[in-house]
C-alpha cells in the first residue's frame, strides 16, 4: 500500500503538519520516533507559546499536540526512521526491517543542541545546565550564571540572560570571538557580562540537584580552577537531525535542509518544517507554523499530481 503522506518527526512541526494534513483528509502516517515529542520534552514550563497564559509543561503540551493530530485521523507510529529512498516516487521509508511507501514526505525531525559531553553533564542536564536561555532563563532570576561559547548564539543567550541575572560570565575557548562584530560588541558593552576567555569546561561541579559551577582549564597554560556559579547555559551550536536522509536532500553548509519552493526541498514531493530547516528562530511556535505551511504545500502538491 502506498501512503499519501508520511510525516517524520513529532515536535510541534510534525504534529501540526499531522493536524493540518489529517483535517484535509490525507490520513497521514506520522513517525514519532522512540522518544517522541522533540526538544520540548526536555523543557519544563513553556511560557511563550500563545494560548497558555499560565504557561504549560513542555511534555504536557506535546501530549496535547499529539492528541489533536490524532483526533482528525493522523496515525502515529512510535518508531525511528532509519533511512529513506528519495530516488523515485513513491518514496521509501524504512524503520527496522519494515518499509513503507509514500507519495509525499514531510521531514520535521528537528535539531538538537550540541552538549559539551564533559564529566557530570548528564547529572545536571535540565536542572542547572540548559541549552536554551529563551526557555529556561527566567528560572535563573537573580542568579549568577555562565554561558559557554563564542558565537552569535552565546552572545545572544548571554545578553538575554542579563535581563534576569546580575552577572553572566561568558566562557570561551579562544581569545577571539566567532560571533559577528555587532553581537560581540553588544555583549562587551553590557556591564552585567563578564569574560573568561581562553578557557574550556572540563567538568561540572556539584551533586545531582545541587549545581555548583564548572571546572575550567586554561587553554594558555593548562592550569585548572573551580568556577562557582548557580547555572550554566551551553551555546556551542545546534545540529539538525538529518543523518537518516543519507545526503539525498540539499542542505546549507551547516547541514540544515534547504527550502527550494515554499516549503519544498530539493526533491519534489519532499517538504520540510521546523528546526531541521530553521537556523534562525527555533521556537515551538515558529516550528508549528512551518508544520502548517508544509502540510498545506504538500496538500496542494498532491492535489496537482
Ligand atoms: P557557531 O557560530 O558555530 O559558534 C559556536 C561557538 O561555540 C564557537 O565560538 C565555538 O568556538 C564554540 N564551540 C564549539 N564547540 C565547542 C566545544 N566543544 N567546546 C567549547 N566551545 C565550543 O554557532 P552559533 O553561535 O550557534 O551560531 C550558529 C549560526 O546561527 C551562525 O551562523 C550564527 O551567526 C547564527 N546565529 C545568528 C544569530 C543572530 O544573528 N541573532 C543568533 C544566533 C545564531 P570556536 O569559535 O573556537 O570555534
Coordinates of C-alpha atoms and ligand atoms in Angstrom, one line a residue:
X1 CA 0.0 0.0 0.0
X2 CA 1.2 3.5 -0.9
X3 CA 0.6 6.2 1.7
X4 CA -0.4 9.6 0.5
X5 CA 1.7 11.4 3.1
X6 CA 4.3 10.3 5.6
X7 CA 5.5 12.8 8.3
X8 CA 8.7 12.1 10.0
X9 CA 9.1 13.9 13.4
X10 CA 7.0 14.6 16.4
X11 CA 7.8 18.1 17.6
X12 CA 5.5 21.0 17.1
X13 CA 6.2 21.0 13.4
X14 CA 5.5 17.3 12.8
X15 CA 2.3 17.2 14.9
X16 CA 1.0 20.5 13.4
X17 CA 1.7 19.0 9.9
X18 CA -0.3 16.0 11.0
X19 CA -3.2 18.1 12.3
X20 CA -3.5 20.0 9.0
X21 CA -3.0 17.1 6.7
X22 CA -5.5 14.9 8.6
X23 CA -8.1 17.7 8.6
X24 CA -7.5 17.8 4.8
X25 CA -8.4 14.0 4.7
X26 CA -4.9 12.9 3.7
X27 CA -4.8 10.3 6.6
X28 CA -1.1 11.0 7.2
X29 CA 1.2 8.4 8.8
X30 CA 3.5 10.1 11.3
X31 CA 6.7 8.5 12.6
X32 CA 7.2 10.0 16.1
X33 CA 10.4 8.3 17.0
X34 CA 11.0 6.1 20.1
X35 CA 11.5 9.3 22.1
X36 CA 8.5 11.2 20.7
X37 CA 7.8 14.9 21.4
X38 CA 11.1 16.5 20.4
X39 CA 13.1 19.1 22.3
X40 CA 10.1 20.3 24.3
X41 CA 10.1 17.1 26.2
X42 CA 13.3 18.4 27.9
X43 CA 11.7 21.7 28.9
X44 CA 9.8 22.4 32.0
X45 CA 7.5 25.4 31.8
X46 CA 6.7 26.7 28.3
X47 CA 5.6 30.3 28.9
X48 CA 6.0 31.7 25.4
X49 CA 3.5 29.6 23.4
X50 CA 0.5 31.7 22.7
X51 CA -2.8 30.5 24.2
X52 CA -1.4 29.4 27.6
X53 CA -1.5 32.5 29.8
X54 CA -0.4 30.4 32.8
X55 CA 2.3 28.5 30.8
X56 CA 2.3 24.8 30.3
X57 CA 4.7 22.0 30.9
X58 CA 6.6 21.0 27.7
X59 CA 5.7 17.3 27.9
X60 CA 2.1 18.1 28.5
X61 CA 2.0 20.5 25.6
X62 CA 3.4 17.8 23.3
X63 CA 0.8 15.2 24.5
X64 CA -2.0 17.7 23.6
X65 CA -0.5 18.4 20.2
X66 CA -0.3 14.7 19.6
X67 CA -3.9 14.2 20.7
X68 CA -5.1 17.0 18.5
X69 CA -3.3 15.5 15.5
X70 CA -4.7 12.0 16.3
X71 CA -8.3 13.4 16.7
X72 CA -8.5 14.0 13.0
X73 CA -7.0 10.8 11.8
X74 CA -3.2 11.1 12.0
X75 CA -1.9 7.6 12.5
X76 CA 1.2 7.7 14.8
X77 CA 4.0 5.1 15.0
X78 CA 6.5 5.5 17.9
X79 CA 9.3 4.3 15.8
X80 CA 12.5 5.8 14.4
X81 CA 13.0 6.1 10.7
X82 CA 16.4 4.6 9.8
X83 CA 16.5 5.6 6.2
X84 CA 14.6 6.9 3.2
X85 CA 14.8 6.3 -0.5
X86 CA 14.1 9.6 -2.4
X87 CA 15.4 8.4 -5.7
X88 CA 12.0 7.7 -7.2
X89 CA 8.3 8.0 -6.3
X90 CA 6.7 6.6 -4.3
X91 CA 9.4 7.4 -1.8
X92 CA 10.6 4.6 0.5
X93 CA 10.7 4.9 4.3
X94 CA 12.5 2.2 6.4
X95 CA 12.2 1.6 10.1
X96 CA 13.9 -1.6 11.4
X97 CA 13.2 -4.4 9.0
X98 CA 9.9 -2.8 7.7
X99 CA 9.4 -0.4 4.9
X100 CA 6.6 1.9 3.8
X101 CA 5.9 3.9 0.6
X102 CA 4.5 7.4 0.3
X103 CA 3.6 9.9 -2.5
X104 CA 4.9 12.8 -0.4
X105 CA 7.0 13.3 2.7
X106 CA 7.3 16.0 5.3
X107 CA 10.6 16.0 7.2
X108 CA 10.2 17.5 10.7
X109 CA 12.9 15.8 12.7
X110 CA 14.2 19.0 14.3
X111 CA 17.6 19.7 15.7
X112 CA 19.4 19.0 18.8
X113 CA 21.7 21.3 20.9
X114 CA 25.3 20.2 21.0
X115 CA 26.4 19.4 24.5
X116 CA 29.9 19.5 25.7
X117 CA 30.0 15.9 26.8
X118 CA 32.2 16.5 29.9
X119 CA 32.1 14.9 33.3
X120 CA 28.9 15.2 35.3
X121 CA 26.9 16.7 32.5
X122 CA 24.1 14.1 32.5
X123 CA 23.6 14.7 36.2
X124 CA 22.8 18.4 35.7
X125 CA 21.1 18.4 32.3
X126 CA 17.9 20.4 32.5
X127 CA 18.5 21.1 36.2
X128 CA 21.4 23.5 36.5
X129 CA 22.6 23.3 32.9
X130 CA 20.4 24.3 30.0
X131 CA 20.9 24.8 26.3
X132 CA 18.1 27.3 25.9
X133 CA 18.1 30.7 27.6
X134 CA 14.8 31.7 26.0
X135 CA 13.2 28.6 27.5
X136 CA 14.9 28.5 30.9
X137 CA 16.4 31.9 31.6
X138 CA 13.6 33.1 33.8
X139 CA 14.3 30.2 36.2
X140 CA 17.7 31.8 37.0
X141 CA 16.4 35.1 38.1
X142 CA 18.9 36.9 40.4
X143 CA 21.4 34.1 40.0
X144 CA 24.9 34.2 38.7
X145 CA 25.3 32.1 35.6
X146 CA 27.8 31.2 32.9
X147 CA 27.4 30.8 29.1
X148 CA 29.7 28.5 27.2
X149 CA 30.6 29.5 23.6
X150 CA 31.9 32.4 21.5
X151 CA 29.4 32.5 18.6
X152 CA 26.3 34.6 18.0
X153 CA 24.2 32.2 20.0
X154 CA 26.4 32.6 23.1
X155 CA 26.3 36.4 22.8
X156 CA 22.6 36.4 22.3
X157 CA 22.0 34.0 25.2
X158 CA 24.3 35.9 27.5
X159 CA 22.7 39.3 26.6
X160 CA 19.2 37.8 27.0
X161 CA 20.2 36.4 30.4
X162 CA 21.3 39.8 31.8
X163 CA 17.6 40.6 31.9
X164 CA 17.3 38.2 34.8
X165 CA 20.8 37.6 36.1
X166 CA 23.1 40.2 37.8
X167 CA 26.2 38.5 36.4
X168 CA 26.7 36.4 33.3
X169 CA 30.1 35.0 32.6
X170 CA 30.9 34.0 29.0
X171 CA 33.4 31.1 28.9
X172 CA 35.1 30.8 25.5
X173 CA 37.9 28.6 24.5
X174 CA 39.8 31.3 22.5
X175 CA 40.7 34.9 22.8
X176 CA 38.8 35.9 19.7
X177 CA 35.1 35.6 19.3
X178 CA 33.4 33.7 16.4
X179 CA 30.3 36.0 16.8
X180 CA 29.6 38.8 14.4
X181 CA 31.1 42.1 15.4
X182 CA 27.8 43.7 16.3
X183 CA 26.7 40.8 18.6
X184 CA 30.2 40.7 20.2
X185 CA 30.2 44.5 20.8
X186 CA 26.8 44.4 22.3
X187 CA 27.9 41.7 24.8
X188 CA 31.2 43.5 25.5
X189 CA 29.3 46.8 26.2
X190 CA 27.0 45.0 28.7
X191 CA 28.1 45.8 32.3
X192 CA 26.5 42.6 33.5
X193 CA 28.6 40.4 31.3
X194 CA 32.0 39.1 32.5
X195 CA 34.5 37.2 30.4
X196 CA 36.5 34.1 30.9
X197 CA 38.4 33.7 27.6
X198 CA 40.9 31.0 26.7
X199 CA 39.2 28.5 29.0
X200 CA 37.3 25.3 28.4
X201 CA 35.0 23.4 30.7
X202 CA 36.4 20.1 31.7
X203 CA 33.5 19.1 34.1
X204 CA 30.6 20.3 36.2
X205 CA 30.6 20.7 39.9
X206 CA 28.0 19.6 42.5
X207 CA 25.8 16.6 43.2
X208 CA 22.5 15.9 41.4
X209 CA 20.1 18.8 42.1
X210 CA 22.8 20.9 43.6
X211 CA 24.7 22.5 40.7
X212 CA 27.8 24.4 41.9
X213 CA 29.7 25.5 38.8
X214 CA 32.4 24.3 36.4
X215 CA 35.9 23.1 36.4
X216 CA 37.8 25.2 33.9
X217 CA 41.1 24.6 32.2
X218 CA 43.1 27.4 30.7
X219 CA 44.0 26.9 27.1
X220 CA 47.0 29.1 27.6
X221 CA 48.8 27.1 30.3
X222 CA 46.6 24.1 31.1
X223 CA 46.0 25.3 34.7
X224 CA 42.7 24.3 36.3
X225 CA 40.3 26.1 38.6
X226 CA 36.9 25.7 40.0
X227 CA 34.5 28.4 38.8
X228 CA 31.4 28.9 41.1
X229 CA 28.1 29.8 39.6
X230 CA 24.4 28.9 40.0
X231 CA 23.6 27.9 36.5
X232 CA 25.2 27.3 33.1
X233 CA 24.0 27.6 29.5
X234 CA 25.7 25.8 26.7
X235 CA 25.6 27.7 23.4
X236 CA 28.1 25.9 21.2
X237 CA 25.7 25.3 18.3
X238 CA 22.9 23.0 17.2
X239 CA 22.9 20.2 14.7
X240 CA 19.9 19.3 12.5
X241 CA 18.8 15.7 12.7
X242 CA 19.3 14.5 9.1
X243 CA 21.6 11.6 9.1
X244 CA 18.8 9.2 8.1
X245 CA 18.4 11.2 4.9
X246 CA 21.8 9.9 3.6
X247 CA 22.6 13.2 1.9
X248 CA 19.7 12.9 -0.6
X249 CA 18.4 16.5 0.1
X250 CA 20.3 19.7 -0.4
X251 CA 21.4 21.4 2.8
X252 CA 23.3 24.6 3.7
X253 CA 26.9 24.4 4.8
X254 CA 25.8 23.6 8.4
X255 CA 23.6 20.7 7.3
X256 CA 20.2 22.3 7.6
X257 CA 17.7 21.4 4.9
X258 CA 17.0 24.0 2.3
X259 CA 13.6 25.1 1.1
X260 CA 13.6 25.4 -2.7
X261 CA 10.0 26.3 -3.5
X262 CA 7.9 27.4 -0.5
X263 CA 8.5 24.5 2.0
X264 CA 9.5 22.0 -0.7
X265 CA 13.1 20.7 -0.5
X266 CA 15.4 19.9 -3.4
X267 CA 13.4 16.8 -4.2
X268 CA 9.9 17.4 -5.5
X269 CA 7.3 16.0 -3.1
X270 CA 9.5 16.2 -0.1
X271 CA 8.7 19.0 2.3
X272 CA 10.5 20.2 5.4
X273 CA 9.4 22.1 8.5
X274 CA 10.7 23.2 11.9
X275 CA 14.2 23.3 13.3
X276 CA 15.6 20.9 10.7
X277 CA 15.4 23.9 8.3
X278 CA 15.4 26.8 10.8
X279 CA 18.8 28.3 11.7
X280 CA 17.3 31.5 13.0
X281 CA 14.1 31.3 15.1
X282 CA 14.0 27.8 16.6
X283 CA 10.8 28.4 18.6
X284 CA 8.0 26.0 19.2
X285 CA 5.5 28.5 17.7
X286 CA 7.5 29.0 14.6
X287 CA 8.1 25.3 14.2
X288 CA 4.3 24.8 14.5
X289 CA 3.7 27.5 11.9
X290 CA 6.2 25.8 9.5
X291 CA 4.4 22.4 10.0
X292 CA 1.2 24.1 8.9
X293 CA 3.0 25.5 5.9
X294 CA 4.5 22.2 4.9
X295 CA 1.1 20.4 5.2
X296 CA -0.7 23.0 3.1
X297 CA 2.1 22.9 0.5
X298 CA 2.1 19.0 0.5
X299 CA -1.7 19.0 0.1
X300 CA -1.6 21.4 -2.9
X301 CA 1.3 19.5 -4.5
X302 CA -0.5 16.1 -4.1
X303 CA -3.7 17.5 -5.5
X304 CA -1.8 18.9 -8.5
X305 CA -0.3 15.4 -9.3
Ligands
LIG1 P1 28.8 28.9 16.0 O1 28.8 30.1 15.2 O2 29.2 27.6 15.3 O3 29.6 29.1 17.3 C1 29.9 28.1 18.2 C2 30.8 28.6 19.2 O4 30.9 27.5 20.2 C3 32.2 28.9 18.7 O5 32.6 30.1 19.4 C4 33.0 27.7 19.1 O6 34.3 28.0 19.4 C5 32.3 27.2 20.3 N1 32.5 25.8 20.5 C6 32.1 24.8 19.6 N2 32.3 23.6 20.1 C7 32.9 23.8 21.3 C8 33.4 23.0 22.3 N3 33.3 21.6 22.2 N4 33.8 23.5 23.5 C9 33.9 24.8 23.6 N5 33.4 25.7 22.7 C10 32.9 25.2 21.6 O7 27.3 28.5 16.5 P2 26.1 29.5 17.0 O8 26.6 30.6 17.8 O9 25.0 28.6 17.5 O10 25.6 30.1 15.6 C11 25.1 29.3 14.5 C12 24.7 30.2 13.4 O11 23.5 30.9 13.7 C13 25.7 31.2 13.0 O12 25.7 31.4 11.6 C14 25.2 32.5 13.7 O13 25.6 33.7 13.0 C15 23.7 32.3 13.6 N6 23.0 33.0 14.7 C16 22.6 34.3 14.5 C17 22.0 35.0 15.5 C18 21.6 36.4 15.2 O14 22.0 36.9 14.2 N7 20.7 36.9 16.0 C19 21.9 34.4 16.7 C20 22.3 33.1 16.9 C21 22.9 32.4 15.9 P3 35.4 28.5 18.3 O15 35.0 29.9 18.0 O16 36.7 28.4 18.9 O17 35.2 27.6 17.1

